[in-house]
PDB file of C-alpha atoms in Angstrom:
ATOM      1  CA  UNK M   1      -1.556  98.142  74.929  1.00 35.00           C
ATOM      2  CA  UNK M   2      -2.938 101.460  74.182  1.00 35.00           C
ATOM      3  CA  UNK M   3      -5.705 102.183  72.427  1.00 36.00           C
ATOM      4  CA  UNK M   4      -6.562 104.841  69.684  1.00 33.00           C
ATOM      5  CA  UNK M   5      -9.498 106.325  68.415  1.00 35.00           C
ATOM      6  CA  UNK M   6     -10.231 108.592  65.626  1.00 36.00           C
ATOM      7  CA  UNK M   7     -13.737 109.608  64.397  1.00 36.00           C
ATOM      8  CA  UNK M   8     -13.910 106.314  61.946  1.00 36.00           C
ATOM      9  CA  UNK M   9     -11.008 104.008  63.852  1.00 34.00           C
ATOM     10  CA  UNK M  10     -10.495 101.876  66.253  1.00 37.00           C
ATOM     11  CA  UNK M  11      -6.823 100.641  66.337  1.00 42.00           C
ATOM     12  CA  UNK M  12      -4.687  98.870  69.348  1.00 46.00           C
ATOM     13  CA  UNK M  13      -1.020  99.098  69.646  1.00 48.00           C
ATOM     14  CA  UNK M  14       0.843  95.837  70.452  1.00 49.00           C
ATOM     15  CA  UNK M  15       4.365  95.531  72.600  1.00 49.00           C
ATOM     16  CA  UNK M  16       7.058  95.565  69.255  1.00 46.00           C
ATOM     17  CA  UNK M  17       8.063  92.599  70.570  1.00 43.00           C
ATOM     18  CA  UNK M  18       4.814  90.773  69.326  1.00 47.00           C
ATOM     19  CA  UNK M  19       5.019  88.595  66.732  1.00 52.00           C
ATOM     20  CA  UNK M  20       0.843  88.166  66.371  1.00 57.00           C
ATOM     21  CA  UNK M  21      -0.658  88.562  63.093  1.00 77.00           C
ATOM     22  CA  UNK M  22      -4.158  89.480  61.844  1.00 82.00           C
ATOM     23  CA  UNK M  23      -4.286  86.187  61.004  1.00 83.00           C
ATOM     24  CA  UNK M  24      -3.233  84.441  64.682  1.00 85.00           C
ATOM     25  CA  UNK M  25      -6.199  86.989  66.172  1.00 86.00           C
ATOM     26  CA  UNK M  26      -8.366  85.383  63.390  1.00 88.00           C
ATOM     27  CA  UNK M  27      -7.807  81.744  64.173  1.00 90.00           C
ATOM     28  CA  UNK M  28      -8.618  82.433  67.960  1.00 90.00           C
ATOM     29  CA  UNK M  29     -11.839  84.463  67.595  1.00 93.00           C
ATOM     30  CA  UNK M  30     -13.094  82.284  65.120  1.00 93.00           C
ATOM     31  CA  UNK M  31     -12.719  79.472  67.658  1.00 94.00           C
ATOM     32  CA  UNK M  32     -14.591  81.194  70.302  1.00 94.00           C
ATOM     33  CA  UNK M  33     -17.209  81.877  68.112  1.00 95.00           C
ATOM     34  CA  UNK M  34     -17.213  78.682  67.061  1.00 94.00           C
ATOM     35  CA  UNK M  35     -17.533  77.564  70.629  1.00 94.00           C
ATOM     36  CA  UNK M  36     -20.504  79.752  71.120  1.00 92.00           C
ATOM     37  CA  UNK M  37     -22.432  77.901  68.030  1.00 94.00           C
ATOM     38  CA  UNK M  38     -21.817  74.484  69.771  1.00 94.00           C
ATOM     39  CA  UNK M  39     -24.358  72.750  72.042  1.00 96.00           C
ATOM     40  CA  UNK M  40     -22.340  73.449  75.308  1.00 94.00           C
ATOM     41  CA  UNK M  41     -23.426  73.979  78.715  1.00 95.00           C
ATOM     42  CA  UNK M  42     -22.660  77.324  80.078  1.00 95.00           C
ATOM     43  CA  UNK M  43     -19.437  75.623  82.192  1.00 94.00           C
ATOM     44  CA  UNK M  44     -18.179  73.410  79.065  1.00 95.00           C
ATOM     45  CA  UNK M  45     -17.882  76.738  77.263  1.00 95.00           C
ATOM     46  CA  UNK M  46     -16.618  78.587  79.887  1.00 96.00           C
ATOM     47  CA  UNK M  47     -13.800  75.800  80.251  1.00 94.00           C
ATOM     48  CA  UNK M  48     -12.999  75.762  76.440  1.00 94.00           C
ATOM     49  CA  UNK M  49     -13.175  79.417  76.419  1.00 94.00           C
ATOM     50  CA  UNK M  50     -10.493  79.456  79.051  1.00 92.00           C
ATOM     51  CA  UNK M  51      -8.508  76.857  77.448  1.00 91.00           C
ATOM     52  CA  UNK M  52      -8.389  78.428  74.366  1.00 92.00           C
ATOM     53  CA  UNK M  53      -6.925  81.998  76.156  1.00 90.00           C
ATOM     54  CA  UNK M  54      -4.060  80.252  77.826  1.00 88.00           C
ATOM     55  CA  UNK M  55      -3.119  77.951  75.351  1.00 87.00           C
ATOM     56  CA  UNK M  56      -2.875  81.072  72.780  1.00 86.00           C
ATOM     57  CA  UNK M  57       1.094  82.001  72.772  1.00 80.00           C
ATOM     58  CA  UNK M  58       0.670  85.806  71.180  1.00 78.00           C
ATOM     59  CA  UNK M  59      -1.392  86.085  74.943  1.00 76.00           C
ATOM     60  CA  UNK M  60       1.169  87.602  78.214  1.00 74.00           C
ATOM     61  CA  UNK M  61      -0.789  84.639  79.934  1.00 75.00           C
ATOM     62  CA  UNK M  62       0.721  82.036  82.188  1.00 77.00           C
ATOM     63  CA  UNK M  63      -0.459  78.986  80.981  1.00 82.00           C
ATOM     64  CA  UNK M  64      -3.188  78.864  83.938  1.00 82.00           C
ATOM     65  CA  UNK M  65      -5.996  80.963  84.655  1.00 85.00           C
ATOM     66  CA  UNK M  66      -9.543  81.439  85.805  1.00 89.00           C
ATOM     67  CA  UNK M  67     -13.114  82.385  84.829  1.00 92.00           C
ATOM     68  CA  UNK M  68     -15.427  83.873  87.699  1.00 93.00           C
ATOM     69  CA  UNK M  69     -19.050  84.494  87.300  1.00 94.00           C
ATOM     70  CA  UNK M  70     -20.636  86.900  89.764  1.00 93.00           C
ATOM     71  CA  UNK M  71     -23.564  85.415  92.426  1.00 94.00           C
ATOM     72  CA  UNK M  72     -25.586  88.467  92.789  1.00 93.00           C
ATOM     73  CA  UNK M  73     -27.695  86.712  95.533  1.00 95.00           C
ATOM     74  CA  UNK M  74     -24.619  85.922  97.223  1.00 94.00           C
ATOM     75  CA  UNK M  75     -22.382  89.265  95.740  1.00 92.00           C
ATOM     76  CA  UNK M  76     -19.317  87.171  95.446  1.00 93.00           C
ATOM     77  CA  UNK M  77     -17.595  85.649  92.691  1.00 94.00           C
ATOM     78  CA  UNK M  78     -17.553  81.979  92.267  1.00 96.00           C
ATOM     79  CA  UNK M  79     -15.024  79.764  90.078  1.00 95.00           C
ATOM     80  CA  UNK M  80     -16.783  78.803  86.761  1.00 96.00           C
ATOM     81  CA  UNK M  81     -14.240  77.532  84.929  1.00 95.00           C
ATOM     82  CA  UNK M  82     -10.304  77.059  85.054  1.00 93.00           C
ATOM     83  CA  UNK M  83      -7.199  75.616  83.730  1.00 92.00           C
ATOM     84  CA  UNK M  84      -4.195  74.036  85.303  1.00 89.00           C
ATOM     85  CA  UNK M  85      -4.769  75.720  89.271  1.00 87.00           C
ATOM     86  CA  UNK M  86      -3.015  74.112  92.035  1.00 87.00           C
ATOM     87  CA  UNK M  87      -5.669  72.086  94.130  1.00 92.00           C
ATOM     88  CA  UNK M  88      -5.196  74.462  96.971  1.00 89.00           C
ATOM     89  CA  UNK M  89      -5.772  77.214  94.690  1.00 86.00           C
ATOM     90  CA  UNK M  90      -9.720  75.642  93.479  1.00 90.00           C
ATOM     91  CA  UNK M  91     -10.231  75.352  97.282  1.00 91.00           C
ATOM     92  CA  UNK M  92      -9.091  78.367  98.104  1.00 90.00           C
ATOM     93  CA  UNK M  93     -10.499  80.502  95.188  1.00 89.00           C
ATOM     94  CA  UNK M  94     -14.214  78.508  94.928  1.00 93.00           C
ATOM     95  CA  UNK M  95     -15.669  81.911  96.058  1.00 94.00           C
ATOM     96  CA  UNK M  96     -13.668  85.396  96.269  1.00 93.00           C
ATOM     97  CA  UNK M  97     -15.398  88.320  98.064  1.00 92.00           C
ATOM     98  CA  UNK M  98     -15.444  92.067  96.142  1.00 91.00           C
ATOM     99  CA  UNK M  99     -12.034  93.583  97.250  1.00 88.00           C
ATOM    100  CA  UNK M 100     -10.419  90.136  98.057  1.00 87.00           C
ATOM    101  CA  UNK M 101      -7.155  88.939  96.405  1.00 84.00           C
ATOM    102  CA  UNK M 102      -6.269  90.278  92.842  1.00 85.00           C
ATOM    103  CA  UNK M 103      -9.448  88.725  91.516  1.00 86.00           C
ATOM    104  CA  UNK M 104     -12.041  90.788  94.168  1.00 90.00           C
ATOM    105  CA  UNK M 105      -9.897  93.848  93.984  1.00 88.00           C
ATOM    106  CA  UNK M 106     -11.214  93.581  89.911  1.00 88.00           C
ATOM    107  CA  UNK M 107     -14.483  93.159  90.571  1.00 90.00           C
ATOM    108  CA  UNK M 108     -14.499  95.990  93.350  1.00 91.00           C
ATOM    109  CA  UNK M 109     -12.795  97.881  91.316  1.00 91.00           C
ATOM    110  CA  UNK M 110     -14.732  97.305  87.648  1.00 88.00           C
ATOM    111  CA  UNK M 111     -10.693  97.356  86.011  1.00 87.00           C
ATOM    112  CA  UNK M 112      -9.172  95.011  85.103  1.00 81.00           C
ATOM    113  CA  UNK M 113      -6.208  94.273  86.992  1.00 77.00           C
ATOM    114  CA  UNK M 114      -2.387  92.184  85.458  1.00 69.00           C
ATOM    115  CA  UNK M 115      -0.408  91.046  87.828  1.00 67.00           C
ATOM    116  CA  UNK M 116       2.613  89.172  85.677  1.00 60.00           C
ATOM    117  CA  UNK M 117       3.576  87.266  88.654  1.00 57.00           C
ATOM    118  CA  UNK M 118       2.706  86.037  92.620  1.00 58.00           C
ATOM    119  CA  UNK M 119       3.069  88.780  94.053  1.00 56.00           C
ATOM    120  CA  UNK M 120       2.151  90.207  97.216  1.00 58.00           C
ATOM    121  CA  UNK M 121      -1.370  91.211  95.624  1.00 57.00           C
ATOM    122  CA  UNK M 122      -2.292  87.485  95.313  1.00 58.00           C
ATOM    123  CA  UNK M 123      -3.679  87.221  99.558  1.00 57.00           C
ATOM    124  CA  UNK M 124      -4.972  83.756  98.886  1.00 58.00           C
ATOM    125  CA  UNK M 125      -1.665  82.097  98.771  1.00 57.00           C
ATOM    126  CA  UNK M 126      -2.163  78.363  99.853  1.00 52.00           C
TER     127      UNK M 126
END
């Protein structure tokens, strides 16, 4: 994607191989708001939230993924929400340290970071 900005505009440019309408973007934001309205707990959103991302097919997402929230008391992030992990992978990524694996390199870094595959970035391989 690359953004574009003009003095009154704000525009993003999609791969031309993107089929995603106003329309799709629509339906999806309109469900996360809708999410926010509903009388959730901060995890049960966090889980639909995630849900929602990966099971969106105009997203470059595998259908898996993961929500962190940072502990400031402990500076580390911990899992808050995911979808479809490997059970080594929840016991292995309850807690990432800044600058560990893909998802503390991110949070060390303030970027964000893709990675469209397991590659030798991912360290916590189980």
């Amino acid at each position: 994607m690359k953004p574009f900005n003009d003095s009154n505009t704000f525009a993003t440019e999609f791969p031309s191989d993107t089929t995603m309408t106003v329309q799709q973007v629509n339906v999806v934001i309109n469900r996360l708001l809708q999410l926010s309205l509903e009388p959730l707990t901060l995890s049960e959103y966090l889980n639909e939230v995630i849900f929602v991302l990966v099971a969106t097919p105009w997203l470059p997402v595998w259908n898996k993924g993961a929500i962190f929230l940072w502990n400031e008391k402990h500076e580390l992030l911990q899992l808050a929400a995911h979808v479809n992990l490997t059970p080594d992978h929840l016991v292995l990524c309850q807690q990432i340290a800044k600058g560990q694996c893909l998802c503390g390199q991110a949070a060390l870094t303030k970027q964000i970071i893709l990675s469209h595959s397991q590659s030798h970035q991912h360290t916590l391989n189980p």
